[in-house]
Amino acid sequence: GGLREMMVEGPTTGEEKWADGRRVWEEVQETTYSHASSDLIAARKVICEYSLNQSRHRLEVERRRRRGMVRWTRQKKRARLFHQVEDEDEDGMFGDESIKADSEMVKCLDETCEKSYETIRSQALEGSQYGDVRPLSAVCTSTGAYAVNGMDSLASSAMTLPTIIATGGWSGGIKIWNGGNDLTNTENDSNGNINSEELAPLDLLGAKSVVHEDRIMGIAMQPYITSGVSRNGYMTMVASASIDLTAKLCKVTLNEDSSNQDSMDLDDAGNNEKKTNSKKQTDESMRYNILECAHLKGHAARLCSVAFHPTGKYVATTSFDHTWRLWDVETSNMTEGKELLLQDGHAREVYGVGFHPDGSLVATTDFGGVVQCWDLRTGQSACHFLGHAKRVICSEFSPNGFQLATAGDDGTIKIWDLRRRRPSASIPAHTNIITELKFAHSSSSQSGEFLASSSFDGTGKIWSTRDWKLLSTLQGHEGKVMGIDILDSDSCSVVTCGYDKTLKLWK
């Protein structure tokens, strides 16, 4: 009787059954959207304005490069055929002065690139330091890679700024090291005379022993151009992500009292020697102070990576809770981090994160082998890439803005063409997990001409971005290489950190 009643009361025609099933399916598959907050809308306006200025400049440089490449290529071909000097232009085909200037720019870039490659091929271990009592898990370097006024003005400004290195480890602390051009430490003697001493690469400049309660998994440094260098002693800001479910922002400031601290002692023979463990430096007596300024709480599981937006005003974090989040740097404080965006969309744990040089896109990777590119101006997914066989650990945009590099457990580096939305190269780079990828910073003459990778196979490697061939293999760590970065200088120096607790400089 019950079955008969159900049959009578239920849909009697095929169209009614289809409509009833469609309604149930729509109720199950309904997609909900949350309204953007006023702070997020304001941030999107800032990002949109910044990205338009940056992309306009970047594309203009690319157009000049292509015009110059055509002229220079034809000049070289004519020189080979008719034994002419490359600079001669007898037929007047390229009489435009602007095209000549573009050709000279391309020629200069090519020569600089060749010199850089020769330097990289002869790289060797320059220095090594024990960075912590536990393994070092992350390293980053100072950079001025992003400036609205363009590449040239930035490069000249960056050269006057100190190059510093930040490391984070399993002990939960952060340390600042000399990257090479922070050369002198000055002090006044009793007669008012200024004495200076040379600081060696990888000299410890600042430390904060306890920042997190557990291991630091990712670390990033705010771009110099946005950090207000030397404003009331403020140098830059360091962001760190930990498995203690938090990310933290720390200001790096000049220590006014450090000039009164001697870092050299005189031995019995009158020679200068660096201090040893007989007189250890404290956190307060070093050249830089590291001060916590904001706690970013909200993730429900361990954090993996952290990255600053090119403007330096926002920071992104990834987590095992399958989400990534965008935070406001300027309004976050010690009691509450200002969360602008909570973005889901990954089916597995989210690990890698990287920003496009224009600031318009962010790429996130997950343990399911998926790479997602998100448009920060709209909050929508711009595209996604599939191709890795295992987990994807890291992502890095090329400074040219046209390519994205990703890597992970399968030991392969994949280069994705953002314009065609398909892979353009696949590099069998390492025999174990690839932990980090870094392109040469665009603020220097390197201009993204090479890519550095680190791996659990105990090596770091440097690749040419012109043909994706191996330039150099960095061997020296006793175990896993946990992180790698490129110093913002013309020397093509590279810094690595490892499971063996050491920080190494290659030059």
Short mmCIF file of C-alpha atoms in Angstrom, two decimals:
data_model
loop_
_atom_site.label_atom_id
_atom_site.label_comp_id
_atom_site.label_asym_id
_atom_site.label_seq_id
_atom_site.Cartn_x
_atom_site.Cartn_y
_atom_site.Cartn_z
CA GLY A 1 0.00 0.00 0.00
CA GLY A 2 2.85 2.42 0.85
CA LEU A 3 4.63 1.70 -2.42
CA ARG A 4 1.43 2.23 -4.39
CA GLU A 5 0.86 5.63 -2.70
CA MET A 6 4.40 6.71 -3.54
CA MET A 7 3.92 5.71 -7.15
CA VAL A 8 0.69 7.68 -7.39
CA GLU A 9 2.04 10.80 -5.69
CA GLY A 10 5.40 10.79 -7.52
CA PRO A 11 6.18 12.17 -10.99
CA THR A 12 4.12 10.38 -13.63
CA THR A 13 5.80 11.65 -16.86
CA GLY A 14 9.39 11.62 -18.08
CA GLU A 15 9.55 15.44 -18.14
CA GLU A 16 8.37 15.67 -14.54
CA LYS A 17 10.95 13.11 -13.45
CA TRP A 18 13.69 15.02 -15.29
CA ALA A 19 12.60 18.33 -13.73
CA ASP A 20 12.49 16.79 -10.26
CA GLY A 21 15.98 15.27 -10.70
CA ARG A 22 17.34 18.55 -12.07
CA ARG A 23 16.02 20.45 -9.03
CA VAL A 24 17.67 18.01 -6.61
CA TRP A 25 20.96 18.19 -8.55
CA GLU A 26 20.96 22.00 -8.47
CA GLU A 27 20.35 21.99 -4.72
CA VAL A 28 23.34 19.69 -4.20
CA GLN A 29 25.63 21.48 -6.67
CA GLU A 30 24.73 25.02 -5.66
CA THR A 31 27.76 27.31 -5.56
CA THR A 32 27.84 30.05 -2.98
CA TYR A 33 29.86 33.25 -3.13
CA SER A 34 30.86 35.52 -0.28
CA HIS A 35 30.79 39.28 -0.66
CA ALA A 36 34.18 40.97 -0.80
CA SER A 37 34.92 43.15 2.19
CA SER A 38 35.63 46.83 1.79
CA ASP A 39 39.28 46.19 2.70
CA LEU A 40 39.59 43.54 -0.02
CA ILE A 41 38.00 45.84 -2.60
CA ALA A 42 40.45 48.60 -1.66
CA ALA A 43 43.35 46.15 -1.91
CA ARG A 44 42.20 45.03 -5.35
CA LYS A 45 42.17 48.63 -6.53
CA VAL A 46 45.75 49.08 -5.35
CA ILE A 47 46.81 45.82 -7.01
CA CYS A 48 45.03 46.72 -10.24
CA GLU A 49 46.69 50.14 -10.48
CA TYR A 50 50.10 48.70 -9.67
CA SER A 51 49.81 45.82 -12.13
CA LEU A 52 48.74 48.13 -14.97
CA ASN A 53 51.80 50.35 -14.47
CA GLN A 54 54.14 47.38 -14.18
CA SER A 55 52.74 45.51 -17.18
CA ARG A 56 52.87 48.65 -19.32
CA HIS A 57 56.56 49.09 -18.59
CA ARG A 58 57.36 45.36 -18.91
CA LEU A 59 55.64 45.02 -22.29
CA GLU A 60 57.30 48.17 -23.61
CA VAL A 61 60.72 46.72 -22.68
CA GLU A 62 59.74 43.46 -24.39
CA ARG A 63 58.70 45.29 -27.57
CA ARG A 64 62.00 47.14 -27.62
CA ARG A 65 63.87 43.91 -27.10
CA ARG A 66 62.10 42.21 -30.00
CA ARG A 67 62.63 45.13 -32.36
CA GLY A 68 66.28 45.25 -31.44
CA MET A 69 66.60 41.47 -31.80
CA VAL A 70 65.34 41.62 -35.40
CA ARG A 71 67.84 44.32 -36.37
CA TRP A 72 70.75 42.72 -34.54
CA THR A 73 70.04 39.27 -36.02
CA ARG A 74 69.97 40.67 -39.55
CA GLN A 75 73.17 42.60 -38.96
CA LYS A 76 74.94 39.44 -37.82
CA LYS A 77 73.64 37.54 -40.84
CA ARG A 78 74.78 40.31 -43.22
CA ALA A 79 78.21 40.36 -41.55
CA ARG A 80 78.63 36.63 -42.12
CA LEU A 81 77.53 36.79 -45.77
CA PHE A 82 79.35 39.94 -46.90
CA HIS A 83 82.15 40.17 -44.31
CA GLN A 84 80.87 43.54 -43.08
CA VAL A 85 81.18 45.07 -39.66
CA GLU A 86 78.07 44.31 -37.62
CA ASP A 87 77.38 47.98 -36.91
CA GLU A 88 77.30 48.97 -40.60
CA ASP A 89 73.89 49.70 -42.11
CA GLU A 90 74.56 50.59 -45.73
CA ASP A 91 71.07 49.99 -47.10
CA GLY A 92 69.47 52.27 -44.53
CA MET A 93 66.88 49.64 -43.65
CA PHE A 94 67.27 50.40 -39.96
CA GLY A 95 67.91 54.10 -40.03
CA ASP A 96 65.52 54.84 -37.18
CA GLU A 97 67.54 55.96 -34.16
CA SER A 98 65.12 54.31 -31.73
CA ILE A 99 65.55 50.95 -33.47
CA LYS A 100 69.32 51.39 -33.33
CA ALA A 101 69.06 52.07 -29.61
CA ASP A 102 66.93 48.93 -29.18
CA SER A 103 69.55 46.94 -31.07
CA GLU A 104 72.29 48.23 -28.80
CA MET A 105 70.20 47.31 -25.77
CA VAL A 106 69.80 43.73 -27.03
CA LYS A 107 73.52 43.51 -27.80
CA CYS A 108 74.38 44.73 -24.32
CA LEU A 109 71.96 42.26 -22.71
CA ASP A 110 73.41 39.40 -24.73
CA GLU A 111 76.97 40.27 -23.78
CA THR A 112 76.01 40.61 -20.11
CA CYS A 113 74.24 37.26 -20.24
CA GLU A 114 77.27 35.52 -21.71
CA LYS A 115 79.50 37.01 -19.00
CA SER A 116 77.04 35.85 -16.34
CA TYR A 117 77.01 32.33 -17.75
CA GLU A 118 80.81 32.20 -17.74
CA THR A 119 80.81 33.36 -14.12
CA ILE A 120 78.25 30.73 -13.15
CA ARG A 121 80.14 27.91 -14.86
CA SER A 122 83.18 28.70 -12.71
CA GLN A 123 81.28 29.16 -9.44
CA ALA A 124 82.77 27.69 -6.29
CA LEU A 125 82.06 27.67 -2.59
CA GLU A 126 82.87 31.13 -1.22
CA GLY A 127 81.89 30.67 2.42
CA SER A 128 80.00 28.47 4.86
CA GLN A 129 78.49 29.09 8.28
CA TYR A 130 76.67 27.01 10.83
CA GLY A 131 73.32 28.76 10.89
CA ASP A 132 71.55 27.01 13.75
CA VAL A 133 71.66 24.13 16.19
CA ARG A 134 68.91 22.43 14.17
CA PRO A 135 68.44 22.11 10.38
CA LEU A 136 67.87 25.25 8.33
CA SER A 137 64.64 24.96 6.37
CA ALA A 138 64.33 28.27 4.49
CA VAL A 139 66.46 31.10 3.11
CA CYS A 140 65.71 34.35 1.29
CA THR A 141 67.66 37.43 0.17
CA SER A 142 66.92 41.14 0.02
CA THR A 143 65.76 42.44 -3.31
CA GLY A 144 64.48 45.62 -4.90
CA ALA A 145 63.05 43.73 -7.82
CA TYR A 146 59.80 45.62 -8.08
CA ALA A 147 59.51 49.31 -8.79
CA VAL A 148 56.80 51.29 -10.54
CA ASN A 149 59.37 53.59 -12.10
CA GLY A 150 60.94 50.72 -13.97
CA MET A 151 63.91 48.44 -14.14
CA ASP A 152 66.67 50.91 -14.85
CA SER A 153 65.98 53.32 -12.00
CA LEU A 154 65.58 50.41 -9.64
CA ALA A 155 68.86 48.80 -10.57
CA SER A 156 70.76 51.99 -9.78
CA SER A 157 68.96 52.32 -6.45
CA ALA A 158 69.43 48.69 -5.44
CA MET A 159 73.19 48.91 -5.81
CA THR A 160 73.45 51.31 -2.87
CA LEU A 161 71.40 49.12 -0.55
CA PRO A 162 72.90 46.44 1.69
CA THR A 163 72.46 42.87 0.50
CA ILE A 164 71.25 40.77 3.41
CA ILE A 165 70.22 37.14 3.83
CA ALA A 166 67.51 35.82 6.15
CA THR A 167 67.28 32.22 7.35
CA GLY A 168 64.71 30.26 9.31
CA GLY A 169 65.07 26.81 10.83
CA TRP A 170 63.60 24.05 12.88
CA SER A 171 64.44 25.88 16.10
CA GLY A 172 61.86 28.56 15.25
CA GLY A 173 64.33 31.47 15.09
CA ILE A 174 65.28 33.96 12.37
CA LYS A 175 68.78 35.23 11.60
CA ILE A 176 70.13 37.98 9.33
CA TRP A 177 73.47 37.53 7.53
CA ASN A 178 75.70 39.75 5.43
CA GLY A 179 75.22 39.06 1.74
CA GLY A 180 78.39 40.74 0.52
CA ASN A 181 78.11 44.51 0.03
CA ASP A 182 77.28 45.57 3.60
CA LEU A 183 81.01 46.01 3.88
CA THR A 184 81.76 48.25 6.82
CA ASN A 185 80.84 48.63 10.41
CA THR A 186 81.64 52.14 11.62
CA GLU A 187 82.20 53.45 15.13
CA ASN A 188 83.56 56.57 16.80
CA ASP A 189 86.62 56.45 19.03
CA SER A 190 87.25 58.64 22.08
CA ASN A 191 88.68 61.43 19.89
CA GLY A 192 85.66 61.50 17.61
CA ASN A 193 87.43 59.81 14.73
CA ILE A 194 85.49 57.30 12.66
CA ASN A 195 86.87 53.78 12.55
CA SER A 196 85.57 51.18 10.16
CA GLU A 197 86.01 47.45 9.89
CA GLU A 198 85.26 45.17 6.99
CA LEU A 199 82.39 42.74 7.33
CA ALA A 200 82.90 39.42 5.58
CA PRO A 201 80.16 37.63 3.63
CA LEU A 202 77.93 35.49 5.86
CA ASP A 203 78.83 37.48 8.97
CA LEU A 204 75.93 37.36 11.41
CA LEU A 205 74.20 40.77 11.55
CA GLY A 206 71.07 40.04 13.56
CA ALA A 207 69.19 37.24 15.28
CA LYS A 208 65.98 36.50 17.13
CA SER A 209 66.21 33.13 18.80
CA VAL A 210 62.50 32.47 19.30
CA VAL A 211 59.97 33.67 16.75
CA HIS A 212 57.84 30.53 16.43
CA GLU A 213 57.06 27.71 18.83
CA ASP A 214 57.88 25.10 16.19
CA ARG A 215 59.67 24.68 12.86
CA ILE A 216 59.74 27.47 10.32
CA MET A 217 58.78 26.11 6.89
CA GLY A 218 58.90 29.24 4.72
CA ILE A 219 60.46 32.70 4.83
CA ALA A 220 60.24 35.79 2.62
CA MET A 221 61.62 39.33 2.64
CA GLN A 222 59.77 42.51 1.74
CA PRO A 223 61.08 44.29 -1.40
CA TYR A 224 63.43 47.15 -0.54
CA ILE A 225 61.67 49.73 -2.71
CA THR A 226 58.51 49.46 -0.63
CA SER A 227 60.18 49.07 2.72
CA GLY A 228 61.25 52.68 3.28
CA VAL A 229 64.95 52.02 3.69
CA SER A 230 66.66 54.07 6.42
CA ARG A 231 63.41 55.62 7.61
CA ASN A 232 63.96 55.80 11.36
CA GLY A 233 66.36 52.90 11.05
CA TYR A 234 63.78 50.68 9.35
CA MET A 235 65.37 48.42 6.76
CA THR A 236 62.87 45.81 5.64
CA MET A 237 60.41 43.19 6.88
CA VAL A 238 60.64 39.40 7.07
CA ALA A 239 57.63 37.08 6.95
CA SER A 240 57.80 33.51 8.24
CA ALA A 241 55.40 30.55 8.16
CA SER A 242 55.51 27.73 10.69
CA ILE A 243 53.89 24.42 11.53
CA ASP A 244 52.65 26.07 14.77
CA LEU A 245 49.64 27.27 12.67
CA THR A 246 50.84 30.88 12.50
CA ALA A 247 52.72 33.25 10.24
CA LYS A 248 54.59 36.23 11.68
CA LEU A 249 55.91 39.54 10.40
CA CYS A 250 59.17 40.89 11.83
CA LYS A 251 60.69 44.31 11.20
CA VAL A 252 64.42 44.49 10.55
CA THR A 253 65.82 47.76 11.90
CA LEU A 254 69.27 49.25 12.37
CA ASN A 255 70.55 48.86 15.90
CA GLU A 256 71.70 52.30 17.11
CA ASP A 257 73.70 50.76 19.95
CA SER A 258 75.62 48.32 17.75
CA SER A 259 78.25 50.93 16.89
CA ASN A 260 79.46 50.77 20.46
CA GLN A 261 80.05 47.03 20.25
CA ASP A 262 83.45 45.81 19.09
CA SER A 263 83.35 42.83 16.76
CA MET A 264 87.11 42.38 16.58
CA ASP A 265 89.69 41.64 19.25
CA LEU A 266 93.44 42.17 19.26
CA ASP A 267 95.59 39.14 19.94
CA ASP A 268 98.95 39.22 21.69
CA ALA A 269 100.74 39.87 18.39
CA GLY A 270 98.55 42.86 17.62
CA ASN A 271 96.63 41.14 14.80
CA ASN A 272 92.89 41.40 14.38
CA GLU A 273 90.91 38.24 14.95
CA LYS A 274 87.17 37.69 14.96
CA LYS A 275 85.57 36.99 18.27
CA THR A 276 85.03 33.37 19.13
CA ASN A 277 82.74 31.71 21.62
CA SER A 278 84.64 33.42 24.44
CA LYS A 279 82.48 36.48 23.91
CA LYS A 280 79.23 35.73 22.10
CA GLN A 281 77.10 38.44 20.62
CA THR A 282 73.61 38.79 22.02
CA ASP A 283 70.53 39.52 19.94
CA GLU A 284 70.51 43.13 21.19
CA SER A 285 74.16 43.90 20.40
CA MET A 286 74.10 43.03 16.69
CA ARG A 287 73.93 45.35 13.70
CA TYR A 288 70.21 44.75 13.09
CA ASN A 289 67.30 44.26 15.44
CA ILE A 290 64.53 41.80 14.56
CA LEU A 291 61.23 42.90 16.10
CA GLU A 292 57.95 41.02 15.85
CA CYS A 293 55.19 43.30 14.60
CA ALA A 294 52.28 41.06 13.55
CA HIS A 295 50.84 37.60 14.14
CA LEU A 296 48.80 36.12 11.29
CA LYS A 297 46.43 33.53 12.73
CA GLY A 298 43.55 31.77 11.01
CA HIS A 299 44.78 28.64 9.27
CA ALA A 300 43.41 25.39 10.67
CA ALA A 301 46.52 23.32 9.89
CA ARG A 302 50.28 23.71 9.55
CA LEU A 303 51.58 26.46 7.26
CA CYS A 304 53.92 25.70 4.38
CA SER A 305 55.03 28.76 2.40
CA VAL A 306 54.86 32.53 2.53
CA ALA A 307 55.45 35.24 -0.10
CA PHE A 308 55.27 39.03 -0.31
CA HIS A 309 53.25 40.71 -3.01
CA PRO A 310 55.47 42.89 -5.26
CA THR A 311 53.99 46.02 -3.68
CA GLY A 312 55.17 44.80 -0.28
CA LYS A 313 51.75 45.68 1.17
CA TYR A 314 50.34 42.15 1.22
CA VAL A 315 51.58 38.69 2.08
CA ALA A 316 50.21 35.26 1.08
CA THR A 317 50.37 32.04 3.08
CA THR A 318 49.58 28.42 2.20
CA SER A 319 48.50 25.62 4.49
CA PHE A 320 47.61 21.96 4.87
CA ASP A 321 43.99 23.10 5.44
CA HIS A 322 43.60 23.19 1.61
CA THR A 323 43.48 27.00 1.50
CA TRP A 324 45.71 29.98 0.87
CA ARG A 325 45.16 33.40 2.42
CA LEU A 326 46.07 37.00 1.65
CA TRP A 327 46.92 39.34 4.54
CA ASP A 328 47.31 43.10 4.81
CA VAL A 329 50.78 43.95 6.08
CA GLU A 330 50.14 47.55 7.10
CA THR A 331 47.04 46.94 9.28
CA SER A 332 48.07 43.65 10.89
CA ASN A 333 49.32 43.78 14.47
CA MET A 334 50.46 41.59 17.34
CA THR A 335 46.94 40.72 18.45
CA GLU A 336 45.23 40.22 15.10
CA GLY A 337 46.33 39.69 11.52
CA LYS A 338 44.21 41.49 8.95
CA GLU A 339 42.97 38.71 6.66
CA LEU A 340 41.81 40.06 3.30
CA LEU A 341 41.07 36.83 1.46
CA LEU A 342 40.54 33.18 2.30
CA GLN A 343 40.71 31.20 -0.94
CA ASP A 344 39.81 27.54 -1.25
CA GLY A 345 39.67 25.61 -4.52
CA HIS A 346 42.35 22.98 -3.93
CA ALA A 347 41.33 19.41 -3.16
CA ARG A 348 44.62 18.62 -1.40
CA GLU A 349 47.11 20.35 0.89
CA VAL A 350 48.37 23.66 -0.56
CA TYR A 351 52.14 24.13 -0.42
CA GLY A 352 53.84 26.48 -2.92
CA VAL A 353 52.97 30.12 -3.59
CA GLY A 354 54.45 32.78 -5.85
CA PHE A 355 53.41 36.19 -7.22
CA HIS A 356 53.60 37.40 -10.80
CA PRO A 357 56.08 40.31 -11.21
CA ASP A 358 53.19 42.58 -12.24
CA GLY A 359 51.33 41.66 -9.05
CA SER A 360 48.20 40.62 -10.94
CA LEU A 361 48.47 36.84 -10.52
CA VAL A 362 49.40 34.40 -7.78
CA ALA A 363 50.26 30.75 -8.38
CA THR A 364 49.57 28.08 -5.75
CA THR A 365 50.46 24.38 -5.85
CA ASP A 366 49.10 21.37 -4.00
CA PHE A 367 49.86 17.75 -3.13
CA GLY A 368 47.53 16.54 -5.87
CA GLY A 369 49.89 17.77 -8.58
CA VAL A 370 47.70 20.76 -9.48
CA VAL A 371 49.00 24.28 -10.17
CA GLN A 372 46.40 27.05 -9.90
CA CYS A 373 46.83 30.62 -11.15
CA TRP A 374 44.51 33.14 -9.50
CA ASP A 375 43.66 36.66 -10.66
CA LEU A 376 44.04 38.88 -7.59
CA ARG A 377 42.03 41.67 -9.21
CA THR A 378 38.87 39.57 -9.55
CA GLY A 379 39.40 36.66 -7.15
CA GLN A 380 38.80 34.13 -9.93
CA SER A 381 40.94 31.24 -11.14
CA ALA A 382 42.71 32.42 -14.30
CA CYS A 383 43.98 28.98 -15.34
CA HIS A 384 45.34 25.73 -13.97
CA PHE A 385 48.09 23.36 -15.08
CA LEU A 386 48.30 19.57 -14.81
CA GLY A 387 51.43 17.62 -15.65
CA HIS A 388 53.37 16.73 -12.51
CA ALA A 389 53.26 13.08 -11.51
CA LYS A 390 53.46 13.76 -7.78
CA ARG A 391 53.17 16.59 -5.27
CA VAL A 392 54.08 20.11 -6.43
CA ILE A 393 56.16 21.90 -3.82
CA CYS A 394 57.18 25.25 -5.32
CA SER A 395 56.22 27.78 -7.99
CA GLU A 396 58.07 30.81 -9.34
CA PHE A 397 57.15 33.33 -12.04
CA SER A 398 59.81 34.44 -14.48
CA PRO A 399 60.67 38.17 -14.40
CA ASN A 400 59.68 38.36 -18.07
CA GLY A 401 56.09 37.70 -16.97
CA PHE A 402 55.43 35.06 -19.65
CA GLN A 403 56.53 31.88 -17.90
CA LEU A 404 55.87 29.98 -14.69
CA ALA A 405 58.26 27.38 -13.24
CA THR A 406 57.01 24.62 -10.93
CA ALA A 407 58.65 21.60 -9.32
CA GLY A 408 58.11 19.00 -6.64
CA ASP A 409 58.40 15.34 -5.69
CA ASP A 410 58.97 14.02 -9.20
CA GLY A 411 62.34 15.82 -9.52
CA THR A 412 61.20 17.59 -12.69
CA ILE A 413 61.06 21.32 -13.36
CA LYS A 414 58.20 22.27 -15.65
CA ILE A 415 58.07 25.59 -17.48
CA TRP A 416 54.55 26.75 -18.36
CA ASP A 417 53.74 29.29 -21.08
CA LEU A 418 51.18 31.66 -19.56
CA ARG A 419 50.09 33.02 -22.94
CA ARG A 420 49.42 29.65 -24.57
CA ARG A 421 48.52 27.97 -21.27
CA ARG A 422 50.55 24.87 -21.94
CA PRO A 423 53.99 23.49 -20.97
CA SER A 424 56.94 24.87 -22.94
CA ALA A 425 59.74 22.81 -21.32
CA SER A 426 60.22 19.88 -18.96
CA ILE A 427 63.62 19.53 -17.26
CA PRO A 428 64.68 16.27 -15.55
CA ALA A 429 66.56 18.31 -12.98
CA HIS A 430 67.11 16.25 -9.82
CA THR A 431 66.89 12.68 -8.53
CA ASN A 432 64.86 13.62 -5.46
CA ILE A 433 62.34 16.19 -4.21
CA ILE A 434 62.94 19.73 -5.48
CA THR A 435 62.51 22.09 -2.56
CA GLU A 436 62.90 25.57 -4.09
CA LEU A 437 63.04 27.47 -7.39
CA LYS A 438 64.35 31.01 -7.86
CA PHE A 439 64.80 33.13 -10.97
CA ALA A 440 67.55 35.74 -11.11
CA HIS A 441 66.13 39.00 -9.79
CA SER A 442 64.99 41.44 -12.44
CA SER A 443 66.42 44.46 -10.61
CA SER A 444 69.97 43.56 -11.58
CA SER A 445 71.60 43.06 -14.95
CA GLN A 446 70.81 39.34 -14.61
CA SER A 447 67.19 40.08 -15.65
CA GLY A 448 65.94 36.52 -15.15
CA GLU A 449 68.61 34.94 -17.36
CA PHE A 450 69.04 31.91 -15.10
CA LEU A 451 67.04 29.72 -12.73
CA ALA A 452 68.31 28.12 -9.50
CA SER A 453 66.92 24.93 -7.96
CA SER A 454 67.61 23.00 -4.74
CA SER A 455 66.83 19.40 -3.90
CA PHE A 456 66.88 16.62 -1.36
CA ASP A 457 69.52 14.94 -3.55
CA GLY A 458 72.09 17.19 -1.84
CA THR A 459 72.71 19.59 -4.72
CA GLY A 460 71.74 22.98 -6.01
CA LYS A 461 71.68 23.58 -9.75
CA ILE A 462 71.63 26.61 -12.02
CA TRP A 463 69.92 26.54 -15.41
CA SER A 464 70.04 28.82 -18.43
CA THR A 465 66.60 30.26 -19.18
CA ARG A 466 67.51 30.68 -22.85
CA ASP A 467 67.74 26.96 -23.61
CA TRP A 468 67.10 25.38 -20.15
CA LYS A 469 70.52 23.72 -20.13
CA LEU A 470 72.51 23.08 -16.96
CA LEU A 471 75.14 25.73 -16.20
CA SER A 472 76.45 24.63 -12.82
CA THR A 473 75.96 22.07 -10.06
CA LEU A 474 76.53 23.23 -6.47
CA GLN A 475 77.78 20.33 -4.34
CA GLY A 476 78.90 20.86 -0.76
CA HIS A 477 76.03 20.16 1.62
CA GLU A 478 76.09 16.95 3.63
CA GLY A 479 72.49 15.97 3.04
CA LYS A 480 69.31 17.61 1.84
CA VAL A 481 69.41 21.15 0.43
CA MET A 482 66.32 22.82 1.89
CA GLY A 483 66.40 26.21 0.17
CA ILE A 484 68.15 28.38 -2.39
CA ASP A 485 68.10 32.04 -3.45
CA ILE A 486 70.04 34.43 -5.68
CA LEU A 487 71.72 37.56 -4.37
CA ASP A 488 70.64 40.79 -6.02
CA SER A 489 74.02 41.71 -7.49
CA ASP A 490 76.05 41.48 -10.69
CA SER A 491 78.24 38.69 -9.30
CA CYS A 492 75.58 35.96 -9.82
CA SER A 493 76.11 34.80 -6.23
CA VAL A 494 73.85 32.07 -4.88
CA VAL A 495 73.08 31.14 -1.28
CA THR A 496 71.83 27.74 -0.06
CA CYS A 497 70.78 26.26 3.28
CA GLY A 498 70.56 22.63 4.25
CA TYR A 499 69.63 19.87 6.60
CA ASP A 500 73.26 19.87 7.74
CA LYS A 501 72.52 23.17 9.60
CA THR A 502 74.80 25.21 7.33
CA LEU A 503 74.36 28.29 5.18
CA LYS A 504 76.63 28.36 2.10
CA LEU A 505 77.55 31.14 -0.33
CA TRP A 506 78.54 30.28 -3.92
CA LYS A 507 80.37 32.84 -6.02
#
